[in-house]
XYZ file of C-alpha atoms in Angstrom:
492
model
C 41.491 -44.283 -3.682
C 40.219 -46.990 -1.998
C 36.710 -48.413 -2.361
C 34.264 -46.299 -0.002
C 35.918 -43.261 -1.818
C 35.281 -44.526 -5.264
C 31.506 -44.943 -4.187
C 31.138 -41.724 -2.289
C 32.645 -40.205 -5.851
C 30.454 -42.196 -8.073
C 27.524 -40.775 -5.669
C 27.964 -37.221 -5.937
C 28.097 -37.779 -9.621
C 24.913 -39.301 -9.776
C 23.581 -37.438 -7.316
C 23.624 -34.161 -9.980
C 21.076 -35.530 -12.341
C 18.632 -33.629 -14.396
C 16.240 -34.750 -16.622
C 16.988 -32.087 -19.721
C 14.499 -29.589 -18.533
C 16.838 -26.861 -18.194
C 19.502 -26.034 -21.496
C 22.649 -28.256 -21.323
C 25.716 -26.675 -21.409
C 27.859 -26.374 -24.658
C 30.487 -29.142 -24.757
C 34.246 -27.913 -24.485
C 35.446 -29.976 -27.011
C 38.076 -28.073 -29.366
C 36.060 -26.429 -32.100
C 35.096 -28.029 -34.972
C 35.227 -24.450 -36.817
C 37.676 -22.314 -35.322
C 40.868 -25.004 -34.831
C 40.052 -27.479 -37.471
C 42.775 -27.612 -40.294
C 41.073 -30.546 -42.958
C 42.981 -31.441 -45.923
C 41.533 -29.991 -49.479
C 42.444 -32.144 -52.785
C 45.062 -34.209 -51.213
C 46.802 -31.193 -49.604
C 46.810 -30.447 -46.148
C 48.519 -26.887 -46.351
C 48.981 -24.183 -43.291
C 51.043 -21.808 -41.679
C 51.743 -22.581 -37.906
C 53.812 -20.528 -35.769
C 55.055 -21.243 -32.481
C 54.925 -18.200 -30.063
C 55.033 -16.971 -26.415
C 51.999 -14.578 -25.144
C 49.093 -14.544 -23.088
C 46.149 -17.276 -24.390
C 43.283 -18.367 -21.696
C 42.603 -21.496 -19.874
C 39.151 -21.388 -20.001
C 38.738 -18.441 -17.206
C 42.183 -17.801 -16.473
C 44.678 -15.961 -18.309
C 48.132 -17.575 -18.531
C 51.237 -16.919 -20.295
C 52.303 -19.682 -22.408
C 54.023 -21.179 -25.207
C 51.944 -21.494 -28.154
C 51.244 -22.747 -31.908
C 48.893 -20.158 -33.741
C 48.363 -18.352 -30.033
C 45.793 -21.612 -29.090
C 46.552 -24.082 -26.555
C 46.440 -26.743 -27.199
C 47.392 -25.945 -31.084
C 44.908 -26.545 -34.371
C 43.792 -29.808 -34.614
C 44.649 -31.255 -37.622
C 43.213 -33.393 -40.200
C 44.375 -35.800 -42.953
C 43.825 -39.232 -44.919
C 46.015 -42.071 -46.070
C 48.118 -40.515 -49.664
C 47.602 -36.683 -48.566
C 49.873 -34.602 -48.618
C 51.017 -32.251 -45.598
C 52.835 -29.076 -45.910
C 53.378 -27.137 -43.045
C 55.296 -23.215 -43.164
C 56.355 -23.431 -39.708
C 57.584 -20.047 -38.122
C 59.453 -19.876 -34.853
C 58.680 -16.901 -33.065
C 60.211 -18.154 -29.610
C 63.600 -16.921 -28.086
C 65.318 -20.338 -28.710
C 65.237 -22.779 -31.474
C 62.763 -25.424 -31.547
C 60.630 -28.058 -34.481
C 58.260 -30.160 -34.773
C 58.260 -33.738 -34.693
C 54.957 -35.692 -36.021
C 54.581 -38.243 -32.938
C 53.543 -41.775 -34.013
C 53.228 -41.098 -37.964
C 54.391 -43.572 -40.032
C 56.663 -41.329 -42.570
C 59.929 -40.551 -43.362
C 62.272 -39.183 -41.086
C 64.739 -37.923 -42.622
C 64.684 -33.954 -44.834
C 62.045 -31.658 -44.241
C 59.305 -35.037 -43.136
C 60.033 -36.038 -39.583
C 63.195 -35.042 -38.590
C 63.894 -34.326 -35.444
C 67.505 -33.032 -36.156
C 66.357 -30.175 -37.659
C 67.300 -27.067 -36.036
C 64.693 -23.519 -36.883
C 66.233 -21.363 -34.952
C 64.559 -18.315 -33.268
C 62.834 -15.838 -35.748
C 63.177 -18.154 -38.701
C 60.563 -20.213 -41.250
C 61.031 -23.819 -42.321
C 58.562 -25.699 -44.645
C 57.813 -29.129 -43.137
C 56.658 -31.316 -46.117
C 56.010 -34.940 -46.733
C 53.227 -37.556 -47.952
C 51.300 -39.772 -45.752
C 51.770 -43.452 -47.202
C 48.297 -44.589 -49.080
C 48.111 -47.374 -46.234
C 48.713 -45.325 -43.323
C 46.076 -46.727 -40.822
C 43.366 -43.918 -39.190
C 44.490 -42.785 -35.598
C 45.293 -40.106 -33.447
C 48.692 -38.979 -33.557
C 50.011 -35.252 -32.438
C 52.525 -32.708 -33.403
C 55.245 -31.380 -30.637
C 59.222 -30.024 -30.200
C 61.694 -32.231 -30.223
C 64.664 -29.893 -30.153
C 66.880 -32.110 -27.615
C 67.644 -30.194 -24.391
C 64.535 -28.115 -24.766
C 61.912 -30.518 -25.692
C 60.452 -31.052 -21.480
C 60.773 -26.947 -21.114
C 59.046 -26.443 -24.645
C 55.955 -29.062 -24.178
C 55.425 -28.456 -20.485
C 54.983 -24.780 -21.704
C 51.995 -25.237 -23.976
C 53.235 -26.849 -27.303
C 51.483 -29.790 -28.718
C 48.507 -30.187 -31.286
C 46.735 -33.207 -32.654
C 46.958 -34.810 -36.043
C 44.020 -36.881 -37.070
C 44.665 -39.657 -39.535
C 40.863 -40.629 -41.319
C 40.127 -43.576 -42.313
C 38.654 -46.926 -42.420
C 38.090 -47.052 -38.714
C 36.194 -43.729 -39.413
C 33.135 -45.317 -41.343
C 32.310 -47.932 -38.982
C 28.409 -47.674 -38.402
C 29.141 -47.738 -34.171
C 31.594 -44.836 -34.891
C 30.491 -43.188 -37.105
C 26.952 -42.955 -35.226
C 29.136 -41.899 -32.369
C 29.328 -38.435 -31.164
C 33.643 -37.725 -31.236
C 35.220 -35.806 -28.527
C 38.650 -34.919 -28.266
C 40.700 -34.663 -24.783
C 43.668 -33.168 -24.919
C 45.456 -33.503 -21.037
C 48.174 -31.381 -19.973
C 49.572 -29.791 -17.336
C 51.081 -26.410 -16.234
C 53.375 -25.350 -13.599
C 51.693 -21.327 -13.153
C 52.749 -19.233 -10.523
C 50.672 -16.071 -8.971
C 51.140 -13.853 -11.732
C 49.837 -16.824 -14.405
C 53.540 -17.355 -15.625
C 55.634 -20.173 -15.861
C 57.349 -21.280 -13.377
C 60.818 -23.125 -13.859
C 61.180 -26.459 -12.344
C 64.059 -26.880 -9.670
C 66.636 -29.262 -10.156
C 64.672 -32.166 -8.474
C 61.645 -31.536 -10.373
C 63.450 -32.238 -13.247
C 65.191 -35.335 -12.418
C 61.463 -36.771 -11.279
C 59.821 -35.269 -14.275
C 58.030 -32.115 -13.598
C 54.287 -32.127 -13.308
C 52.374 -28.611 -12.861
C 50.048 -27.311 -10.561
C 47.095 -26.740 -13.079
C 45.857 -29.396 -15.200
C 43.461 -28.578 -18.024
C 41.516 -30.669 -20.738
C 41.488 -28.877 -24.271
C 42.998 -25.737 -22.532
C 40.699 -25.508 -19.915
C 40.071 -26.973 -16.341
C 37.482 -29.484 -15.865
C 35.774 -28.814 -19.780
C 32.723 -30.292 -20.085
C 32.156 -33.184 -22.698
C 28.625 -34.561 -24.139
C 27.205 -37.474 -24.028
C 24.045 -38.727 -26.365
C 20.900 -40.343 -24.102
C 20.945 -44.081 -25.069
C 23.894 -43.450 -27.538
C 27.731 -43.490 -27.830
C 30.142 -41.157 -27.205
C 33.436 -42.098 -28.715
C 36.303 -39.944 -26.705
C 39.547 -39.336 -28.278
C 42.588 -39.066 -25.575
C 46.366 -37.652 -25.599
C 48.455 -37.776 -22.823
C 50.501 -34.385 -23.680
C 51.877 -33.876 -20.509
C 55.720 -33.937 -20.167
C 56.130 -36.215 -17.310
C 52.418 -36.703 -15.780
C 50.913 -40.034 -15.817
C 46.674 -40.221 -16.065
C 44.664 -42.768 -14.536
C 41.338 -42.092 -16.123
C 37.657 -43.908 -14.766
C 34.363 -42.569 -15.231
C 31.934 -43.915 -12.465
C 29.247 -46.282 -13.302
C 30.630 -46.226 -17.270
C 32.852 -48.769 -18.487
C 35.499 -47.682 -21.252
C 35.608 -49.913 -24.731
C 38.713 -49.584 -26.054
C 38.978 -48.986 -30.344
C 42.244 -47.589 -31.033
C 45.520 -47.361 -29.528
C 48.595 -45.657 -30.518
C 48.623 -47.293 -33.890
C 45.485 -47.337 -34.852
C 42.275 -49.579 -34.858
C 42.141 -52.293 -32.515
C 40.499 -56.106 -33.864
C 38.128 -55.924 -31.213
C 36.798 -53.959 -28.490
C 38.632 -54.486 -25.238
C 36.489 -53.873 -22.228
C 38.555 -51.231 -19.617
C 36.911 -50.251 -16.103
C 39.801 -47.526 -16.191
C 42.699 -46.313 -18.253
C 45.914 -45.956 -17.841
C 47.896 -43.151 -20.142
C 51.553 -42.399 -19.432
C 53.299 -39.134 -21.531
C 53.011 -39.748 -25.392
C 50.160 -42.097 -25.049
C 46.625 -42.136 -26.716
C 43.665 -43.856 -26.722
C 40.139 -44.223 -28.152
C 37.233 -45.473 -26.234
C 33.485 -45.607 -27.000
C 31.058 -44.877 -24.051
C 27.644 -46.155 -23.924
C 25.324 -43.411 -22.890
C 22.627 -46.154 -21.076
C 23.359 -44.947 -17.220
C 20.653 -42.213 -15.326
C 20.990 -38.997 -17.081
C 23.198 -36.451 -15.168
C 26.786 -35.679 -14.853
C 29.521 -37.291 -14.182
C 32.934 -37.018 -13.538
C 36.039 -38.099 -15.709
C 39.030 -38.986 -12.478
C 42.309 -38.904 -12.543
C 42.839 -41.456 -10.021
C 45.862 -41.994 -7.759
C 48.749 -43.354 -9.702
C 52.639 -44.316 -8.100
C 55.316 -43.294 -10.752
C 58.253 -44.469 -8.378
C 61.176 -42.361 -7.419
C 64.806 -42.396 -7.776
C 67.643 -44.325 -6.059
C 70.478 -42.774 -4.752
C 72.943 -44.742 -7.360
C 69.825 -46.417 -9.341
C 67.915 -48.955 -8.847
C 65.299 -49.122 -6.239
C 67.783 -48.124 -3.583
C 66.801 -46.375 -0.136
C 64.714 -43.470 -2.229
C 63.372 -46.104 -4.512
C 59.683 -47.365 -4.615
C 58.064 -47.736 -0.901
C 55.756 -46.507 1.400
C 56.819 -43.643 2.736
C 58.682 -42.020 -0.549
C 56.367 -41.857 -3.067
C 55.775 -39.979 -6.193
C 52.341 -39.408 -6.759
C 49.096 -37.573 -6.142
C 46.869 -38.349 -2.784
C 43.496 -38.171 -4.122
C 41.433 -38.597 -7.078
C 40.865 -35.325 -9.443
C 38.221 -34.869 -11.781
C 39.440 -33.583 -15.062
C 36.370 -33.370 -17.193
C 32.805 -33.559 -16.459
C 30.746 -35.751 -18.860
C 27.185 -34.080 -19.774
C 24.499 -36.294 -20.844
C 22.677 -34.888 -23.750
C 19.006 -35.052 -25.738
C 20.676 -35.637 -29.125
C 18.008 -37.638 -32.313
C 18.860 -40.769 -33.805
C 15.964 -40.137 -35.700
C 13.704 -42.798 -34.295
C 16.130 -45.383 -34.634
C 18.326 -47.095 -32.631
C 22.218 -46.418 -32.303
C 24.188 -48.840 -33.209
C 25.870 -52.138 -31.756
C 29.165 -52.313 -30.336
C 30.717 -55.020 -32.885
C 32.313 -58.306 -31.727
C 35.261 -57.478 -34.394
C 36.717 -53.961 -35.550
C 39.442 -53.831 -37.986
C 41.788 -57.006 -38.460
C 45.594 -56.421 -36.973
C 48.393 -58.438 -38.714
C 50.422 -60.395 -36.369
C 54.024 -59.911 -37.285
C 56.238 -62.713 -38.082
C 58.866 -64.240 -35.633
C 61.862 -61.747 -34.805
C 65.002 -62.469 -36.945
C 67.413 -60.676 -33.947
C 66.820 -59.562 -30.385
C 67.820 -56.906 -28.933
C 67.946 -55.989 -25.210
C 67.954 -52.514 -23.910
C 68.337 -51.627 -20.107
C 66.848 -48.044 -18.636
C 68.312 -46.361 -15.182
C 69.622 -43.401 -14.100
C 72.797 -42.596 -13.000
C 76.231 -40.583 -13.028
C 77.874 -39.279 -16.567
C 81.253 -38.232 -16.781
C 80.711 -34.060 -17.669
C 76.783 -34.544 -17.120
C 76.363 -35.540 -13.382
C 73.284 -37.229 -12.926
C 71.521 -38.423 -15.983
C 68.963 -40.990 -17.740
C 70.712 -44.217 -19.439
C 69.619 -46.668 -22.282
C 72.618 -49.352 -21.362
C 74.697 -47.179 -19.178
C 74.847 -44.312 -21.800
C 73.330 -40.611 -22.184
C 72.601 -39.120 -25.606
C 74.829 -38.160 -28.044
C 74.079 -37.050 -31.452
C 77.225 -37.878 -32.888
C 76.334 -41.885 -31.537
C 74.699 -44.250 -33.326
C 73.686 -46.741 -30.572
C 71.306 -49.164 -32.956
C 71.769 -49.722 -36.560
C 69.038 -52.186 -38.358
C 68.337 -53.792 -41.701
C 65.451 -52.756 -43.411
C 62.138 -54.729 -43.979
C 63.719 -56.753 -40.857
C 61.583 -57.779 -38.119
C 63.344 -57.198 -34.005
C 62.478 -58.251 -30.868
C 63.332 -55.518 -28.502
C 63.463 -56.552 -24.428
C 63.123 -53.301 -22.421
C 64.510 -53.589 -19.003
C 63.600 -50.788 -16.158
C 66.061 -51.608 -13.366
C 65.665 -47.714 -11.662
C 63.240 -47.039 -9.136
C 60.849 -44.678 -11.468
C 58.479 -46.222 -14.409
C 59.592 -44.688 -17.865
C 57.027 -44.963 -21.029
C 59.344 -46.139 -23.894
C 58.742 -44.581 -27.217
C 59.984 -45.470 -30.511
C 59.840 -42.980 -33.656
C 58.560 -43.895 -37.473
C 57.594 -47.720 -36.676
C 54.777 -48.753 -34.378
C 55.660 -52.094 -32.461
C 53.721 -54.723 -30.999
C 53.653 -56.189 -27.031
C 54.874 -59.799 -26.974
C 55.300 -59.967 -23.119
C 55.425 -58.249 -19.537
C 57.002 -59.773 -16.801
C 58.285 -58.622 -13.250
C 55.556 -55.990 -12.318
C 52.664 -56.610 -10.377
C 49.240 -54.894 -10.963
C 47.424 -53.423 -13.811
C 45.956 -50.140 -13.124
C 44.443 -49.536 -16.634
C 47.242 -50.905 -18.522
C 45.943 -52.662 -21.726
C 46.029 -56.698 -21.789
C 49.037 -58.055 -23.689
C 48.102 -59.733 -27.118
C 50.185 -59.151 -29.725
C 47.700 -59.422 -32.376
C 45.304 -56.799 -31.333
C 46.835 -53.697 -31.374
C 49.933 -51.705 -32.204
C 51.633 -48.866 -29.824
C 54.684 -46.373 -30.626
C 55.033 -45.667 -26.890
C 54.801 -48.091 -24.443
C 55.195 -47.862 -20.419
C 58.089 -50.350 -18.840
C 57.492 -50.065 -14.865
C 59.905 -50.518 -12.380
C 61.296 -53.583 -12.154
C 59.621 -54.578 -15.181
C 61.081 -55.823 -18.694
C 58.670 -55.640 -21.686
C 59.112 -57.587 -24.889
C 57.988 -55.062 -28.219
C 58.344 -56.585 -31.671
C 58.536 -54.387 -34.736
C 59.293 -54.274 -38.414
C 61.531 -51.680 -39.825
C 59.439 -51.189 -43.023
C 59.336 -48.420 -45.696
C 61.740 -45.910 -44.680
C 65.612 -45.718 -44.840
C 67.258 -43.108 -41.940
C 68.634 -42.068 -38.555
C 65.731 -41.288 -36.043
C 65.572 -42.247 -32.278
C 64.036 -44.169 -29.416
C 63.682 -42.167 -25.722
C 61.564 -42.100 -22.498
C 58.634 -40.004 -22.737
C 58.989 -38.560 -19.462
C 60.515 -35.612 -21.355
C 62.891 -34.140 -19.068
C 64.426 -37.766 -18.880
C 65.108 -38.128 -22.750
C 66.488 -34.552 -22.608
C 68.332 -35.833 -19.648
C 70.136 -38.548 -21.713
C 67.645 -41.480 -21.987
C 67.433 -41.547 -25.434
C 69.012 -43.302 -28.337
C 69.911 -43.000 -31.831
C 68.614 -45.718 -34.711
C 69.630 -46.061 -38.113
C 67.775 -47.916 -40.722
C 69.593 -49.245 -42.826
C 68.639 -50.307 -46.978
């Protein structure tokens, strides 16, 4: 979008003001009593069920994949030393689980395993203890049966998990009005069904044709006049990427992935490939009115013929990506009491971040796409697919790695990394921000983060806590369940 767009845009929003006359409309954010799952005592105890049937997207029906028939699924709710236990009933026609995306637990047994197989019409009792020092987040619950996991979270499944905490009580934050924003997207067809994604769809990453914010399109979100409004984000698309600015409002950034950031980092837009999430406070100080939440115009790349950039690779006439700005959410500014007082300042400093030591080993990993013997085309980590018989990394524990992702294909791939969040030491190679977060390693920790093409990104990370095989993958899902994906072992 270029600039006399982004002003025409930023115009129209402005241009619906009102000045609270007329009843605001309720905010769309998922409900505080009917999808809420707190913890009790230490416990956070429930049934979920994953299912197929019709649920709605606001006004229109659709039939989806589902946990506990909502979409997205109950949002929910722990602290540091609880204890989650979750009866999990699969209700679908194929087998899926659950893996608990960016929590810091085991993942091995019935905690975060993703090798666990519930097959079709069966119950399995996830059940495991958050660590006492767990930091407060967001973090989210989706499949990660491997082969289905793209089909299974493009139809519907995905939930968050809060972690509470210190970053919680805050006096800015906790003055804040919280708003969660789910984002995914859905490939419907004219009878509201699913419709399966052709071979090429797949091998791009599928993105759908409806795109909805807490299950609905365009939900509304509030605001407070001359407050804060303190928005909660999760990319839980399968392969779309989200390019998020809200006209005239800056975004301050206090939370990533991993938690609490040291200080507020100052965004004019964001940037959230699959996996990611993101908290941002929003001063409410602009002209009282509406405004809308964009999706701006984002190039993901393409694929080569034989990998790399090639002749289909990133250009000008081969793109993949939308033409136009979309708005996804429309923020309502409302008439809310601080009780005569004023809200409270944005801090200079949040919540320290330790900076991790110097790596002991370095390790360099190389994505692309290209042909498998029995496979055809697939996604690589160093010129091999998947297999769950491999171990491709093994690693001491309580070591500290330097890991040097290279993207040599013609498509950008989000690199995720399961039970230990990691640190950005460097970017190199790849021109242009577009909402991607500054590097500085001691400011903020991620468990997914996005290597462009022709980029290499240095993470560092400490294998801390917990012994076990797990895995690392792109989070363009239909690539990991097209090979990119690895296996780890940590090793006591």
């Amino acid at each position: 979008m270029n600039r006399r767009q982004f002003l025409a845009l930023s115009t129209s929003a402005t241009a619906a003001v009102f000045l609270g006359r007329c009843a605001l409309p309720k905010s769309d954010a998922i409900s505080q009593q009917q999808q809420n799952h707190p913890s009790q005592d230490g416990l956070l105890d429930l049934d979920l069920t994953a299912s197929y049937n019709k649920v709605s997207l606001g006004n229109q029906p659709a039939y989806l994949l589902n946990y506990n028939q909502q979409v997205p699924g109950p949002l929910l709710e722990a602290k540091p030393g609880d204890t989650v236990r979750i009866r999990f009933t699969n209700r679908l026609s194929e087998s899926t689980n659950l893996h608990y995306h960016g929590l810091h637990v085991s993942p091995t047994g019935n905690a975060d395993n993703i090798f666990i197989d519930v097959p079709s019409q069966e119950t399995f009792t996830y059940e495991f203890q958050i660590p006492s020092n767990h930091p407060a987040g967001l973090f989210w619950y989706h499949p990660h049966y491997h082969g289905l996991v793209a089909s299974q979270v493009a139809g519907g499944l995905a939930g968050l998990l809060v972690v509470r905490g210190e970053l919680d009580e805050l006096p800015v934050v906790k003055a804040a009005r919280e708003e969660f924003l789910v984002l995914q997207d859905f490939s419907l067809g004219n009878n509201n069904r699913l419709v399966a994604p052709n071979h090429m769809s797949q091998m791009l990453g599928r993105e759908g044709n409806v795109i909805t914010g807490n299950g609905r399109t365009n939900p509304q979100l509030m605001i407070p006049q001359g407050g804060w409004l303190r928005l909660r984000l999760l990319n839980a698309s399968p392969s779309r990427f989200y390019r998020l600015a809200l006209p005239e409002h800056p975004f301050y950034v206090i939370a990533t992935d991993g938690g609490a950031v040291t200080e507020p980092i100052e965004m004019s837009e964001l940037l959230l490939s699959p996996g990611e999430r993101i908290d941002v406070l929003i001063s409410g100080n602009r002209q009282p009115g509406e405004y809308r939440l964009l999706n701006l115009p984002y190039d993901r790349g393409t694929m080569g013929m034989m990998g790399g950039r090639g002749m289909m690779g990133r250009g000008h006439h081969q793109r993949r990506k939308q033409e136009s700005a979309q708005s996804i959410a429309t923020v309502t500014y409302s008439r809310e009491s601080y009780q005569n007082q004023s809200p409270p300042k944005l801090p200079e400093k949040l919540i320290p971040v330790e900076s991790l030591p110097e790596a002991s080993n370095v390790r360099r990993f190389t994505l692309n796409h290209g042909m498998e013997p029995g496979m055809g085309m697939a996604f690589l980590i160093n010129g091999r697919a998947f297999s769950g018989s491999r171990i491709d990394t093994q690693v001491a524990l309580n070591s500290v790695e330097d890991w040097e992702i290279r993207n040599i294909g013609g498509m950008d791939h989000p690199f995720h990394l399961h039970t230990n969040p990691f640190q950005i030491i460097s970017r190199r190679g790849a021109s242009g921000d577009l909402g991607i977060l500054p590097v500085q390693s001691d400011r903020y920790w991620k468990d997914v983060v996005l290597v462009r093409s022709g980029e290499t990104v240095r993470i560092r990370t400490r294998f801390q806590d917990f012994a076990g095989k797990t895995v690392y993958h792109c989070h363009i899902l239909d690539h990991e369940d097209l090979g990119m994906m690895g296996t780890i072992r940590m090793q006591a």
